[in-house]
XYZ file of C-alpha atoms in Angstrom:
466
model
C -19.888 -17.655 12.279
C -20.368 -14.276 10.701
C -17.158 -12.433 9.856
C -18.240 -9.324 11.768
C -18.456 -11.431 14.943
C -14.848 -12.554 14.719
C -12.410 -10.995 17.170
C -9.708 -8.668 15.765
C -7.072 -11.223 16.778
C -8.749 -14.017 14.809
C -9.293 -11.742 11.814
C -5.626 -10.741 11.888
C -4.498 -14.378 12.035
C -6.908 -15.224 9.248
C -5.591 -12.416 7.059
C -1.988 -13.292 7.888
C -2.657 -16.923 6.970
C -4.255 -15.893 3.690
C -1.256 -13.778 2.733
C 1.147 -16.580 3.651
C -0.824 -18.974 1.478
C -0.879 -16.414 -1.317
C 2.884 -15.956 -1.032
C 3.395 -19.733 -1.122
C 1.199 -20.048 -4.195
C 2.995 -17.175 -5.904
C 6.317 -18.891 -5.266
C 5.044 -22.100 -6.838
C 3.478 -20.175 -9.698
C 6.712 -18.322 -10.420
C 8.523 -21.637 -10.737
C 5.733 -23.023 -12.914
C 5.564 -19.913 -15.105
C 9.077 -20.500 -16.401
C 7.873 -23.555 -18.320
C 4.654 -22.071 -19.695
C 4.025 -21.163 -23.311
C 3.861 -17.358 -23.192
C 2.945 -16.885 -26.859
C 0.835 -13.769 -27.363
C -2.762 -14.509 -28.273
C -3.844 -13.663 -31.809
C -7.604 -13.396 -31.292
C -9.391 -10.388 -29.878
C -11.044 -12.439 -27.148
C -7.769 -14.102 -26.141
C -5.962 -10.772 -26.093
C -8.694 -9.215 -23.934
C -8.430 -12.101 -21.465
C -4.630 -11.732 -21.329
C -4.817 -7.985 -20.636
C -7.452 -8.544 -17.946
C -5.366 -11.149 -16.129
C -2.183 -9.094 -16.387
C -3.915 -6.107 -14.817
C -5.532 -8.227 -12.088
C -2.188 -9.781 -11.127
C -0.571 -6.371 -10.717
C -3.521 -5.003 -8.764
C -3.155 -7.933 -6.356
C 0.540 -7.097 -5.940
C -0.416 -3.544 -4.995
C -3.073 -4.788 -2.580
C -0.532 -7.056 -0.878
C 1.869 -4.130 -0.499
C -0.839 -1.940 1.056
C -1.702 -4.672 3.586
C 2.003 -5.165 4.262
C 2.333 -1.428 4.884
C -0.553 -1.557 7.363
C 1.150 -4.380 9.288
C 4.421 -2.426 9.272
C 2.742 0.656 10.769
C 1.276 -1.439 13.577
C 4.680 -2.966 14.320
C 6.161 0.535 14.429
C 3.477 1.502 16.948
C 4.299 -1.630 18.956
C 7.908 -0.458 19.192
C 6.773 2.913 20.538
C 4.428 1.240 23.032
C 7.241 -1.047 24.192
C 9.557 1.931 24.685
C 6.931 3.617 26.854
C 6.048 0.503 28.847
C 9.502 -1.003 29.274
C 12.384 -0.207 31.594
C 15.549 1.637 30.658
C 17.334 -1.490 29.402
C 14.485 -2.262 27.019
C 14.308 1.345 25.861
C 17.986 1.198 24.878
C 17.151 -1.697 22.535
C 13.891 -0.343 21.153
C 14.770 3.282 20.430
C 17.297 2.544 17.616
C 14.703 0.418 15.808
C 12.149 3.222 15.715
C 14.180 5.470 13.421
C 15.029 2.759 10.856
C 11.437 1.491 10.909
C 10.236 4.996 10.165
C 12.606 5.298 7.210
C 11.436 1.923 5.854
C 7.794 2.967 6.220
C 8.452 6.181 4.334
C 10.168 4.303 1.490
C 7.229 1.894 1.241
C 4.742 4.778 1.256
C 6.576 6.480 -1.622
C 6.665 3.191 -3.561
C 2.916 2.649 -3.104
C 2.141 6.237 -4.072
C 4.180 5.913 -7.290
C 2.629 2.530 -7.951
C -0.942 3.802 -7.605
C -0.287 6.687 -10.000
C 0.965 4.320 -12.715
C -1.702 1.757 -11.883
C -4.481 4.282 -12.459
C -3.024 5.004 -15.893
C -2.596 1.306 -16.712
C -6.124 0.501 -15.514
C -7.680 3.225 -17.647
C -5.788 2.200 -20.785
C -6.419 -1.500 -20.218
C -10.161 -1.018 -19.777
C -10.244 1.052 -22.949
C -8.379 -1.660 -24.865
C -10.600 -4.425 -23.479
C -13.701 -2.522 -24.572
C -12.321 -2.160 -28.106
C -11.275 -5.814 -28.208
C -14.708 -6.946 -27.034
C -16.312 -5.105 -29.946
C -13.741 -6.506 -32.359
C -14.292 -10.004 -30.986
C -18.021 -9.726 -31.624
C -17.527 -8.471 -35.173
C -15.070 -11.238 -36.022
C -16.937 -14.035 -34.260
C -20.502 -13.738 -35.474
C -21.115 -14.225 -39.210
C -24.644 -13.268 -40.240
C -25.817 -15.053 -43.380
C -28.649 -14.091 -45.765
C -30.064 -16.593 -48.266
C -32.021 -15.527 -51.356
C -33.987 -18.420 -52.888
C -36.163 -18.129 -55.966
C -39.157 -20.404 -56.310
C -41.066 -21.223 -59.494
C -42.276 -17.655 -59.751
C -39.820 -15.487 -61.626
C -40.837 -12.251 -59.928
C -38.124 -10.953 -57.596
C -40.652 -9.760 -55.045
C -41.441 -13.387 -54.358
C -37.852 -14.346 -53.590
C -37.696 -16.258 -50.330
C -35.331 -14.559 -47.898
C -33.968 -16.315 -44.812
C -31.373 -15.133 -42.320
C -29.231 -16.864 -39.733
C -26.551 -15.801 -37.292
C -23.906 -18.286 -36.249
C -20.429 -18.381 -34.772
C -17.606 -19.179 -37.107
C -16.055 -22.547 -36.267
C -12.494 -21.274 -36.552
C -13.276 -18.364 -34.265
C -14.763 -20.730 -31.721
C -11.437 -22.509 -31.629
C -9.589 -19.212 -31.497
C -11.659 -18.010 -28.551
C -10.574 -21.053 -26.643
C -7.506 -18.918 -25.988
C -9.548 -17.191 -23.298
C -10.047 -20.545 -21.566
C -6.377 -21.452 -21.913
C -5.433 -18.041 -20.524
C -7.005 -18.953 -17.182
C -4.330 -21.630 -16.706
C -1.421 -19.210 -17.156
C 0.505 -17.541 -14.356
C 0.964 -13.791 -14.250
C 3.324 -11.964 -11.916
C 6.007 -9.294 -11.930
C 8.568 -11.586 -13.543
C 6.347 -12.838 -16.382
C 5.244 -9.264 -17.061
C 8.811 -8.269 -17.885
C 8.891 -10.758 -20.773
C 5.316 -10.298 -21.983
C 5.105 -9.948 -25.767
C 3.084 -7.280 -27.518
C -0.257 -8.709 -28.742
C -0.903 -8.932 -32.474
C -4.518 -9.343 -33.588
C -4.833 -11.316 -36.840
C -8.530 -10.844 -37.680
C -8.624 -7.191 -38.722
C -10.923 -7.148 -41.784
C -14.388 -8.238 -42.802
C -15.558 -9.500 -46.178
C -18.953 -10.007 -47.740
C -18.922 -13.428 -49.417
C -21.468 -14.306 -52.121
C -22.186 -17.879 -53.213
C -24.418 -19.056 -56.047
C -25.781 -22.574 -56.375
C -28.680 -24.266 -58.105
C -30.106 -26.076 -55.107
C -28.116 -24.917 -52.101
C -25.819 -27.889 -52.528
C -22.639 -28.314 -54.503
C -24.200 -27.736 -57.915
C -23.132 -24.440 -59.404
C -25.518 -21.968 -60.965
C -24.474 -22.834 -64.482
C -27.147 -21.961 -66.971
C -29.952 -22.426 -64.496
C -32.115 -19.450 -63.878
C -33.069 -18.430 -60.383
C -36.623 -19.346 -61.209
C -35.541 -22.953 -61.374
C -34.521 -23.042 -57.706
C -31.269 -21.128 -57.791
C -29.917 -19.806 -54.499
C -27.625 -16.871 -53.693
C -26.186 -16.457 -50.175
C -24.483 -13.394 -48.719
C -22.366 -13.818 -45.598
C -20.038 -11.676 -43.478
C -16.723 -13.321 -42.661
C -13.609 -12.221 -40.778
C -10.307 -11.909 -42.622
C -6.737 -10.952 -41.869
C -6.192 -8.757 -44.917
C -7.951 -6.505 -47.398
C -9.043 -8.170 -50.671
C -9.309 -6.209 -53.893
C -12.677 -6.895 -55.516
C -12.700 -7.194 -59.316
C -15.995 -5.356 -59.759
C -17.448 -6.168 -63.194
C -15.165 -9.129 -63.798
C -16.076 -10.663 -60.451
C -18.545 -13.188 -61.854
C -19.706 -16.568 -60.661
C -18.341 -19.613 -62.418
C -20.759 -21.512 -64.599
C -19.190 -24.863 -63.869
C -18.804 -24.979 -60.093
C -20.052 -23.489 -56.855
C -17.718 -20.680 -55.849
C -17.445 -18.151 -53.035
C -16.845 -14.668 -54.352
C -15.685 -11.740 -52.229
C -17.915 -8.905 -53.280
C -17.020 -6.417 -50.513
C -13.860 -6.192 -48.367
C -13.290 -3.601 -45.650
C -10.996 -2.992 -42.707
C -12.285 -3.178 -39.142
C -11.285 -0.638 -36.541
C -9.022 -2.931 -34.528
C -7.700 -0.218 -32.154
C -4.193 -1.640 -32.436
C -2.752 1.579 -30.996
C -5.098 1.377 -27.995
C -4.084 -2.235 -27.339
C -0.390 -1.323 -27.575
C -0.862 1.551 -25.116
C -2.419 -0.855 -22.617
C 0.402 -3.359 -23.111
C 3.069 -0.671 -22.621
C 1.323 0.748 -19.529
C 1.204 -2.694 -17.893
C 4.890 -3.272 -18.651
C 5.801 0.083 -17.104
C 3.693 -0.676 -14.048
C 5.757 -3.808 -13.420
C 9.185 -2.422 -14.320
C 9.004 1.233 -13.223
C 6.835 1.021 -10.099
C 8.545 -1.637 -8.003
C 7.119 -2.491 -4.589
C 10.370 -4.007 -3.301
C 10.576 -1.277 -0.640
C 7.525 -2.854 1.022
C 9.018 -6.346 1.283
C 10.384 -6.012 4.837
C 8.742 -5.298 8.194
C 10.036 -3.706 11.423
C 10.156 -7.224 12.914
C 12.651 -8.215 10.170
C 16.227 -7.430 11.151
C 17.107 -6.774 7.504
C 14.954 -3.648 7.774
C 17.436 -2.211 10.270
C 20.833 -3.830 9.713
C 21.743 -1.779 6.642
C 20.414 1.537 7.942
C 22.970 4.188 8.912
C 20.285 5.886 11.035
C 19.825 2.659 12.985
C 23.564 2.269 13.560
C 23.947 5.835 14.807
C 20.956 5.560 17.143
C 22.183 2.162 18.378
C 25.633 3.619 19.089
C 24.059 6.393 21.147
C 21.691 4.110 23.050
C 23.905 1.060 23.624
C 27.174 2.909 24.303
C 25.624 5.971 25.988
C 27.445 8.277 23.565
C 24.470 10.602 23.153
C 26.225 13.510 21.410
C 27.695 11.453 18.560
C 26.365 12.470 15.119
C 28.697 10.559 12.798
C 30.264 7.143 13.230
C 33.892 6.425 12.491
C 35.184 3.082 11.242
C 36.320 2.378 14.792
C 32.844 3.139 16.128
C 31.263 0.720 13.657
C 33.725 -2.013 14.587
C 32.859 -1.624 18.268
C 29.159 -1.387 17.519
C 29.130 -4.595 15.484
C 29.681 -6.784 18.534
C 27.206 -4.752 20.586
C 24.511 -5.247 17.942
C 25.159 -8.974 17.803
C 24.744 -9.276 21.565
C 21.625 -7.118 21.592
C 19.777 -8.371 18.521
C 21.593 -11.355 17.029
C 22.862 -11.292 13.450
C 20.068 -13.013 11.500
C 16.297 -12.707 11.297
C 15.817 -15.911 13.299
C 18.128 -14.605 16.038
C 16.392 -11.256 16.021
C 13.021 -12.931 16.550
C 14.261 -15.129 19.413
C 16.584 -12.651 21.089
C 14.423 -9.584 20.828
C 11.096 -9.459 18.993
C 9.399 -12.457 20.619
C 10.250 -11.080 24.055
C 9.095 -7.615 23.063
C 5.682 -8.987 22.107
C 5.282 -10.451 25.602
C 5.376 -6.994 27.204
C 2.015 -6.076 28.692
C 0.397 -2.759 27.873
C -2.953 -1.250 28.914
C -6.040 -1.889 26.833
C -9.734 -1.437 27.431
C -11.500 -4.782 27.762
C -15.227 -4.894 28.506
C -15.205 -1.356 29.838
C -12.181 -1.864 32.103
C -8.488 -1.232 31.634
C -6.455 -4.422 31.632
C -2.859 -5.350 30.903
C -2.655 -7.217 27.579
C 0.385 -8.688 25.823
C 1.688 -6.490 23.030
C 1.422 -9.288 20.460
C -2.347 -9.228 20.923
C -2.469 -5.598 19.801
C -3.165 -6.642 16.228
C -4.629 -3.419 14.863
C -3.359 0.132 14.664
C -6.314 1.388 16.709
C -5.559 -1.073 19.537
C -1.860 -0.247 19.652
C -2.558 3.491 19.397
C -4.963 3.184 22.330
C -2.251 1.444 24.357
C 0.209 4.254 23.563
C -2.386 6.845 24.581
C -2.969 5.105 27.918
C 0.772 4.821 28.588
C 1.262 8.525 27.862
C -1.688 9.416 30.096
C -0.069 7.441 32.913
C 3.123 9.426 32.490
C 1.136 12.664 32.381
C -0.686 11.690 35.568
C 2.560 10.789 37.328
C 4.127 14.123 36.320
C 1.081 16.032 37.588
C 1.174 14.213 40.942
C 4.887 14.928 41.345
C 4.316 18.605 40.538
C 1.538 18.861 43.135
C 3.746 17.296 45.823
C 6.569 19.739 45.063
C 4.214 22.716 45.225
C 2.783 21.588 48.566
C 6.272 21.083 49.988
C 7.436 24.548 48.893
C 4.298 26.209 50.270
C 4.820 24.608 53.694
C 8.354 25.897 53.865
C 7.258 29.489 53.097
C 4.670 29.548 55.939
C 6.805 27.920 58.713
C 6.554 30.250 61.844
C 9.832 28.999 63.253
C 11.584 30.053 60.082
C 9.901 33.482 60.264
C 11.062 34.001 63.905
C 14.551 32.960 62.983
C 14.538 35.359 60.065
C 13.368 38.192 62.409
C 16.118 37.464 64.909
C 18.684 37.478 62.177
C 17.325 40.795 60.921
C 17.357 42.323 64.378
C 20.859 41.157 65.006
C 21.955 42.471 61.676
C 20.528 45.965 62.286
C 23.204 48.652 62.462
C 24.410 49.815 65.949
C 25.096 53.389 64.756
C 21.743 54.966 65.799
C 22.439 58.330 64.184
C 22.387 56.673 60.764
C 18.592 56.138 60.994
C 16.465 58.995 59.672
C 12.989 57.683 60.607
C 11.442 56.463 63.834
C 10.534 53.148 62.172
C 14.085 52.254 61.253
C 15.417 53.699 64.456
C 13.417 51.409 66.709
C 14.717 48.377 64.823
C 18.246 49.271 65.647
C 20.057 47.848 68.670
C 19.812 50.151 71.736
C 18.329 52.968 69.628
C 15.487 55.289 70.575
C 13.650 58.021 68.647
C 13.673 61.258 70.602
C 13.210 64.910 69.568
C 13.020 63.941 65.904
C 16.332 62.155 66.090
C 17.559 58.600 66.625
C 19.734 58.358 69.708
C 21.667 55.663 71.528
C 19.385 54.528 74.381
C 22.309 53.253 76.440
C 23.691 56.748 76.395
C 20.344 58.053 77.602
C 20.307 55.508 80.410
C 23.798 56.468 81.473
C 22.742 60.146 81.293
C 20.061 59.639 83.885
C 22.171 57.604 86.239
C-alpha cells in the first residue's frame, strides 16, 4: 500500500509506534554506551566519521522534539474542543489544563528555537571540519610512488620511469576506525563526555630509496647503468623531519630509505576543534527537556501554579481569586486528586481516556458526522472540529437573538396595549380646562371644550344652557 493512501489515523499510529521504538532503542543504547570504548579516533577518516555521527544523533534529537511539539499542540487543541463540546462539569475539569498546557508548549517552543540556532552553527562548523578531514584523509592515505630504473644505456633520457598509486597498509588499518564508529552509540549523555579529537598524521615526507635491482641489495658501487633503481614515494608522518641536505647520502652497504623532503600538511586542527566544541555546546547548552512532557501527562500540569489557580477557580467556583494561600492549596489538593488522580496512570484512566471518547463534529465523505476526539489525530482535523463547534454556538446565538427581536416587535404592535395606553392617557389628562392653551390639548382634557379661543369646562356650558 502506498503511504499516501494511508488514513491519517494509521499514519499517526505508525509514527507513534516508530517514536516508541526509537525511544526504546535509545534507552537500550544509553545503557550499552556506558560500557563502550569512547577513545577519540586518531585518523582523519575516523575523526570525520565520529563528527558525522555525533551531528546526526543530535539532529535526530531535535527532530523528535519537533514531532513531540506537534503532538502536544494537537492535544492542546483536543482540550479546547472538549471544553466546547462537553457539559459544564467537563468544562470545569478541562479549563485548568488549557493554561498549563499552553505554558508547557511555550517552553518547548523556546527550547526548540534555541536548539535550532545552535544546531545551525554546529552543522556549519561540522561540515567544514568534515570537508577538511576528507582532504587530509586522502593526502595521508594514498602514497604515490615513482620508480626510476636505468637500463644498459647510460643516458638519463632513457631512464625507465614507472608510477603507481596505492593505499598505505597502516592507513588502511587506521581507516577501519570509520567502520568501528558505526557500532558506537551517540546521544546527549555520551556527548557530554566526548573527548577532543587529535589527528596524528599531520605531515608528509618524500622518501627516496636506492637499490641495485629493486630488491634488498644496496646501490653500493654499482652504477645506475648496471640496473640500479631509485624510488621516490610520498608517505604520511606525525612529525616534521629535518633533512640533512648534502650529508643526506645513501649508504653503500645496505638499502636505506632516506627522507629527502618533509613538510607539514594543513590539518585544520582549529576547524576540527571548533566543530567539536559546537557539538558539545549543542548538547549541553540547548537542552530539549522542556519538550519531554505532553498535555496528556499529568506531570505537565501538577507543578504549574497557573494550573492550580485555574483549578481552584473552576473546581471551587471561586472565580475572583488571583493568588492561592497555603490553606487554599491544602483544600485544592484533595479536589485535584478526586478530579484527576495523583499519578499519570490515574490521570489517563480518570480523565484523559474519557476525554478522548467525547464526540465532536468532523466532515466525513462530504457530510458532518460525530467522531470520537481520539480519532482527531492531526492539528487540521482537531482545528476543523473546533471551528464547527464554534459555528454551532454562533448559530445558536443568532437564532436566540432573532427570537428575542420577534418577541419584542410583537409587543410593540399589540393593539390592545395601544388602547390601554390611550385610556390611561385620557384618564391622566388634567381636569383644569383653563390650563390648556391650544384646541388640541383642550379636547384631550376631561369635560373640556375649545370655544372663543379658550378652553372651557363643558359641564359648565351644559349647566349654563339648562
